[in-house]
C-alpha cells in the first residue's frame, strides 16, 4: 500500500541569484521554516552561492542541494565541479539530468548514470530528472521515453542504493512555460513511474520512493498536484525565486498532506 509522504519541496534557482540576493531569499525561507515543519525543504542555489547558503542554513531544517556535478571526483576538468566539492560546500542533494542540461549541454542517460554514481561516492543524494518533450507526448511516446530514461539513467543501481535517489518528473513542455501538466496528467505518469520502480526495485522501495513533479508549479496549483496519490513534492523553478511564492507552494502542499492524514 502506498501512503502519502510528507511534502518534499526543492527550489531550483537555476542561473539566478547573486550572493546578496541569495542571502535575502534564504533568510526569508529560514524565517518561515518553523511554520513549514511538515515539509522537507531543499534549496538549490547556483555553485557560487553554495558556501554562503550552507553557512546560513547551518542548524536550520532547510537542506542544501547543487544543480549539477561532474562524474569524476577530481582532476584536470576545467570549469567542472566534483561531488566531494559539493559535499564539502555543505550540499546533501544534487540535481542530475535536468532537462535544461540534457537540452543545452547534451547530457545523455549514460552521462546521467555516471553522475548518479559520482553523487553516491560523495555521499550526496541525487535528484534525477526525467521527462518527455511535447513532440514525444504528442506521438504517444511519453511513457516509453521515461522508462528508457529510468532504465539507462539508473542502470546498475541496486535497490539499497535506490533508496537514496529522489526522482523528478518534469515534462519539458511544462518547464518555464506557464503550462503546468494537469494534476491528473502528472499523476498518470507518476503512477507509471512507481509501477516501473516496483518492477525494478520491489514494491516496498517503490512505495518509499520520492517522486517530485516539476514544471510551472505555483501556489495556485500546488494543492491540487499534491492531492494526487503519487506526487510526493515538487521541483520548483521560477516560483522558487521569490520567498513568498515558494513558501506558499510549500504551505499548500502541507495543507493537502494534512487532509490525507
Ligand atoms: P519551472 O522550472 O518551475 O520554472 O517551470 C521547473 C524546473 O525546471 O525544475
Short mmCIF file of C-alpha atoms and ligand atoms in Angstrom, two decimals:
data_model
loop_
_atom_site.label_atom_id
_atom_site.label_comp_id
_atom_site.label_asym_id
_atom_site.label_seq_id
_atom_site.Cartn_x
_atom_site.Cartn_y
_atom_site.Cartn_z
CA UNK A 1 0.00 0.00 0.00
CA UNK A 2 1.31 3.41 -0.88
CA UNK A 3 0.99 6.04 1.83
CA UNK A 4 1.25 9.74 1.32
CA UNK A 5 4.63 11.03 2.47
CA UNK A 6 5.36 14.50 3.84
CA UNK A 7 5.91 17.01 1.02
CA UNK A 8 9.44 17.33 -0.36
CA UNK A 9 9.84 20.78 -1.87
CA UNK A 10 13.01 21.75 -3.72
CA UNK A 11 13.68 25.21 -5.12
CA UNK A 12 15.88 25.10 -8.22
CA UNK A 13 17.19 28.63 -8.65
CA UNK A 14 18.88 27.84 -11.97
CA UNK A 15 21.21 30.62 -13.17
CA UNK A 16 19.86 33.26 -10.83
CA UNK A 17 20.84 34.99 -7.58
CA UNK A 18 23.91 36.91 -6.58
CA UNK A 19 25.22 36.24 -3.09
CA UNK A 20 23.34 39.20 -1.53
CA UNK A 21 20.14 38.10 -3.31
CA UNK A 22 20.67 34.54 -2.14
CA UNK A 23 21.14 35.75 1.42
CA UNK A 24 17.82 37.60 1.39
CA UNK A 25 15.89 34.67 -0.09
CA UNK A 26 17.45 32.14 2.27
CA UNK A 27 16.77 34.30 5.31
CA UNK A 28 13.11 34.60 4.36
CA UNK A 29 12.73 30.83 3.86
CA UNK A 30 14.55 30.05 7.10
CA UNK A 31 12.36 32.54 8.95
CA UNK A 32 9.23 30.81 7.64
CA UNK A 33 10.56 27.29 8.21
CA UNK A 34 9.17 26.73 11.74
CA UNK A 35 5.70 27.04 10.18
CA UNK A 36 6.60 24.54 7.45
CA UNK A 37 7.95 21.76 9.61
CA UNK A 38 5.84 19.02 7.96
CA UNK A 39 7.74 19.56 4.72
CA UNK A 40 11.28 18.69 3.71
CA UNK A 41 12.70 21.80 2.07
CA UNK A 42 15.77 21.84 -0.15
CA UNK A 43 17.24 24.98 -1.68
CA UNK A 44 19.29 24.56 -4.85
CA UNK A 45 21.34 27.74 -5.50
CA UNK A 46 23.99 28.23 -8.18
CA UNK A 47 27.51 26.98 -7.26
CA UNK A 48 28.71 30.50 -6.42
CA UNK A 49 26.19 30.87 -3.59
CA UNK A 50 26.57 27.38 -2.08
CA UNK A 51 29.17 28.16 0.57
CA UNK A 52 27.26 31.20 1.82
CA UNK A 53 23.96 29.29 1.67
CA UNK A 54 25.47 26.47 3.68
CA UNK A 55 26.61 28.91 6.35
CA UNK A 56 23.11 30.44 6.58
CA UNK A 57 21.39 27.05 6.66
CA UNK A 58 23.55 25.62 9.43
CA UNK A 59 21.36 24.45 12.33
CA UNK A 60 18.16 25.04 10.34
CA UNK A 61 15.84 22.31 8.98
CA UNK A 62 16.36 23.58 5.41
CA UNK A 63 18.69 21.42 3.30
CA UNK A 64 21.08 22.39 0.55
CA UNK A 65 21.46 20.97 -2.95
CA UNK A 66 23.50 21.73 -6.07
CA UNK A 67 22.27 21.90 -9.66
CA UNK A 68 24.86 19.66 -11.28
CA UNK A 69 28.17 17.87 -10.74
CA UNK A 70 30.87 16.23 -12.85
CA UNK A 71 31.30 12.46 -12.80
CA UNK A 72 34.99 12.41 -11.86
CA UNK A 73 35.97 13.15 -8.26
CA UNK A 74 38.87 15.45 -9.13
CA UNK A 75 41.32 16.23 -11.90
CA UNK A 76 42.05 18.38 -14.91
CA UNK A 77 38.47 19.21 -15.90
CA UNK A 78 38.44 23.00 -16.19
CA UNK A 79 35.10 24.51 -15.35
CA UNK A 80 33.61 21.43 -13.71
CA UNK A 81 32.65 20.84 -10.08
CA UNK A 82 33.08 17.47 -8.37
CA UNK A 83 30.84 15.66 -5.89
CA UNK A 84 33.30 15.88 -2.97
CA UNK A 85 33.48 19.66 -3.51
CA UNK A 86 29.70 19.90 -3.24
CA UNK A 87 29.67 17.78 -0.09
CA UNK A 88 32.42 20.00 1.29
CA UNK A 89 30.35 23.10 0.46
CA UNK A 90 27.52 21.68 2.59
CA UNK A 91 25.31 20.02 -0.02
CA UNK A 92 23.25 16.98 0.77
CA UNK A 93 21.49 16.73 -2.61
CA UNK A 94 22.43 17.24 -6.25
CA UNK A 95 20.13 17.62 -9.24
CA UNK A 96 21.15 15.36 -12.12
CA UNK A 97 19.91 15.27 -15.72
CA UNK A 98 17.73 18.35 -15.57
CA UNK A 99 16.09 18.77 -18.98
CA UNK A 100 17.99 22.03 -19.48
CA UNK A 101 21.27 20.11 -19.06
CA UNK A 102 20.04 17.47 -21.50
CA UNK A 103 18.80 20.06 -23.99
CA UNK A 104 21.55 22.71 -23.94
CA UNK A 105 24.57 20.75 -22.75
CA UNK A 106 23.99 17.45 -24.49
CA UNK A 107 23.61 15.33 -21.36
CA UNK A 108 22.61 11.78 -22.15
CA UNK A 109 21.21 9.00 -19.99
CA UNK A 110 24.68 7.42 -19.96
CA UNK A 111 26.17 10.63 -18.54
CA UNK A 112 23.34 10.90 -16.03
CA UNK A 113 24.17 7.38 -14.90
CA UNK A 114 27.84 8.23 -14.33
CA UNK A 115 26.83 11.33 -12.39
CA UNK A 116 24.46 9.34 -10.16
CA UNK A 117 27.35 7.08 -9.17
CA UNK A 118 29.57 10.13 -8.59
CA UNK A 119 26.92 11.58 -6.28
CA UNK A 120 26.80 8.33 -4.28
CA UNK A 121 30.59 8.26 -3.91
CA UNK A 122 30.41 11.78 -2.44
CA UNK A 123 27.56 10.86 -0.08
CA UNK A 124 25.12 13.09 -1.98
CA UNK A 125 21.53 12.16 -2.73
CA UNK A 126 20.80 12.54 -6.43
CA UNK A 127 17.59 14.23 -7.61
CA UNK A 128 17.31 12.58 -11.02
CA UNK A 129 15.12 14.33 -13.59
CA UNK A 130 13.15 12.63 -16.33
CA UNK A 131 10.53 13.94 -18.72
CA UNK A 132 9.25 13.96 -22.27
CA UNK A 133 9.22 16.66 -24.95
CA UNK A 134 5.98 17.94 -26.44
CA UNK A 135 6.76 16.04 -29.63
CA UNK A 136 7.21 12.79 -27.69
CA UNK A 137 3.97 13.37 -25.79
CA UNK A 138 2.02 14.05 -28.97
CA UNK A 139 3.45 10.92 -30.58
CA UNK A 140 2.27 8.83 -27.60
CA UNK A 141 5.85 8.15 -26.51
CA UNK A 142 5.74 9.72 -23.02
CA UNK A 143 5.90 6.50 -21.06
CA UNK A 144 8.45 4.76 -23.27
CA UNK A 145 10.70 7.83 -23.12
CA UNK A 146 10.55 7.96 -19.34
CA UNK A 147 11.03 4.24 -18.98
CA UNK A 148 14.20 4.42 -21.04
CA UNK A 149 15.46 7.42 -19.06
CA UNK A 150 14.92 5.44 -15.86
CA UNK A 151 16.40 2.23 -17.21
CA UNK A 152 19.55 3.84 -18.60
CA UNK A 153 19.95 6.69 -16.13
CA UNK A 154 19.67 4.35 -13.14
CA UNK A 155 21.45 1.35 -14.69
CA UNK A 156 23.42 -0.69 -12.18
CA UNK A 157 21.78 0.85 -9.13
CA UNK A 158 20.74 -1.70 -6.55
CA UNK A 159 17.53 -1.47 -4.52
CA UNK A 160 19.61 -0.44 -1.48
CA UNK A 161 21.22 2.40 -3.35
CA UNK A 162 17.95 3.34 -4.98
CA UNK A 163 16.58 4.30 -1.56
CA UNK A 164 18.84 7.38 -1.73
CA UNK A 165 17.50 8.54 -5.08
CA UNK A 166 14.86 11.24 -5.46
CA UNK A 167 13.14 11.31 -8.85
CA UNK A 168 11.68 14.35 -10.54
CA UNK A 169 9.19 14.05 -13.37
CA UNK A 170 9.37 17.23 -15.40
CA UNK A 171 7.51 17.31 -18.70
CA UNK A 172 9.74 19.56 -20.80
CA UNK A 173 6.77 21.37 -22.33
CA UNK A 174 5.70 22.50 -18.85
CA UNK A 175 9.05 23.93 -17.70
CA UNK A 176 9.17 27.71 -17.53
CA UNK A 177 6.26 27.90 -19.95
CA UNK A 178 3.43 28.56 -17.52
CA UNK A 179 1.83 25.35 -18.84
CA UNK A 180 1.51 23.04 -15.88
CA UNK A 181 0.55 19.47 -16.51
CA UNK A 182 -2.97 18.96 -15.21
CA UNK A 183 -2.82 17.21 -11.87
CA UNK A 184 -4.37 14.08 -13.37
CA UNK A 185 -1.94 14.17 -16.31
CA UNK A 186 1.03 14.36 -13.95
CA UNK A 187 -0.43 11.65 -11.71
CA UNK A 188 -0.79 9.29 -14.65
CA UNK A 189 2.94 9.46 -15.31
CA UNK A 190 3.89 9.37 -11.62
CA UNK A 191 1.80 6.22 -11.12
CA UNK A 192 3.50 4.60 -14.10
CA UNK A 193 6.94 5.56 -12.77
CA UNK A 194 6.12 3.99 -9.41
CA UNK A 195 4.93 0.80 -11.11
CA UNK A 196 8.16 0.66 -13.05
CA UNK A 197 10.17 1.18 -9.86
CA UNK A 198 8.25 -1.66 -8.21
CA UNK A 199 9.26 -3.97 -11.05
CA UNK A 200 12.90 -2.92 -10.74
CA UNK A 201 13.43 -2.50 -7.00
CA UNK A 202 10.47 -4.19 -5.34
CA UNK A 203 7.16 -2.87 -4.08
CA UNK A 204 8.46 -1.55 -0.80
CA UNK A 205 11.30 0.50 -2.28
CA UNK A 206 8.86 1.86 -4.86
CA UNK A 207 6.38 2.92 -2.21
CA UNK A 208 9.09 4.80 -0.29
CA UNK A 209 10.49 6.46 -3.39
CA UNK A 210 10.08 10.22 -3.55
CA UNK A 211 8.76 11.25 -6.96
CA UNK A 212 8.62 15.01 -7.45
CA UNK A 213 6.70 16.88 -10.11
CA UNK A 214 8.30 19.89 -11.80
CA UNK A 215 7.09 22.31 -14.44
CA UNK A 216 5.40 25.62 -13.67
CA UNK A 217 4.49 24.70 -10.10
CA UNK A 218 2.85 27.71 -8.44
CA UNK A 219 0.89 28.49 -5.28
CA UNK A 220 -2.32 28.11 -7.31
CA UNK A 221 -1.64 24.52 -8.46
CA UNK A 222 0.39 23.12 -5.57
CA UNK A 223 -2.59 21.88 -3.59
CA UNK A 224 -4.26 20.03 -6.48
CA UNK A 225 -0.99 18.45 -7.58
CA UNK A 226 -0.03 17.31 -4.10
CA UNK A 227 -3.50 15.79 -3.58
CA UNK A 228 -2.59 13.23 -6.24
CA UNK A 229 -1.61 9.90 -4.79
CA UNK A 230 1.82 9.51 -6.39
CA UNK A 231 3.05 13.11 -6.28
CA UNK A 232 5.39 13.44 -3.31
CA UNK A 233 6.54 17.02 -3.79
CA UNK A 234 7.91 19.49 -6.27
CA UNK A 235 10.98 20.72 -8.04
CA UNK A 236 10.13 24.40 -8.35
CA UNK A 237 11.98 26.71 -10.74
CA UNK A 238 10.64 30.20 -11.40
CA UNK A 239 8.35 30.33 -8.37
CA UNK A 240 11.25 29.44 -6.04
CA UNK A 241 12.99 32.75 -6.76
CA UNK A 242 10.62 34.64 -4.51
CA UNK A 243 10.25 33.64 -0.91
CA UNK A 244 6.56 34.38 -0.84
CA UNK A 245 5.57 32.07 -3.70
CA UNK A 246 7.98 29.32 -2.62
CA UNK A 247 6.62 29.39 0.94
CA UNK A 248 3.03 29.45 -0.30
CA UNK A 249 3.65 26.44 -2.55
CA UNK A 250 5.00 24.61 0.50
CA UNK A 251 2.01 25.64 2.63
CA UNK A 252 -0.47 24.44 0.02
CA UNK A 253 1.27 21.06 -0.20
CA UNK A 254 1.27 20.77 3.60
CA UNK A 255 -2.44 21.54 3.63
CA UNK A 256 -3.10 18.77 1.10
CA UNK A 257 -0.85 16.42 3.11
CA UNK A 258 -2.66 17.10 6.39
CA UNK A 259 -6.02 16.38 4.80
CA UNK A 260 -4.79 12.91 3.88
CA UNK A 261 -3.76 12.07 7.42
P1 LIG B 1 9.71 25.99 -13.56
O1 LIG B 1 11.00 25.07 -13.57
O2 LIG B 1 9.04 25.82 -12.22
O3 LIG B 1 10.21 27.40 -13.76
O4 LIG B 1 8.81 25.53 -14.68
C1 LIG B 1 10.99 23.79 -13.01
C2 LIG B 1 12.33 23.14 -13.20
O5 LIG B 1 12.90 23.27 -14.29
O6 LIG B 1 12.89 22.49 -12.30
#
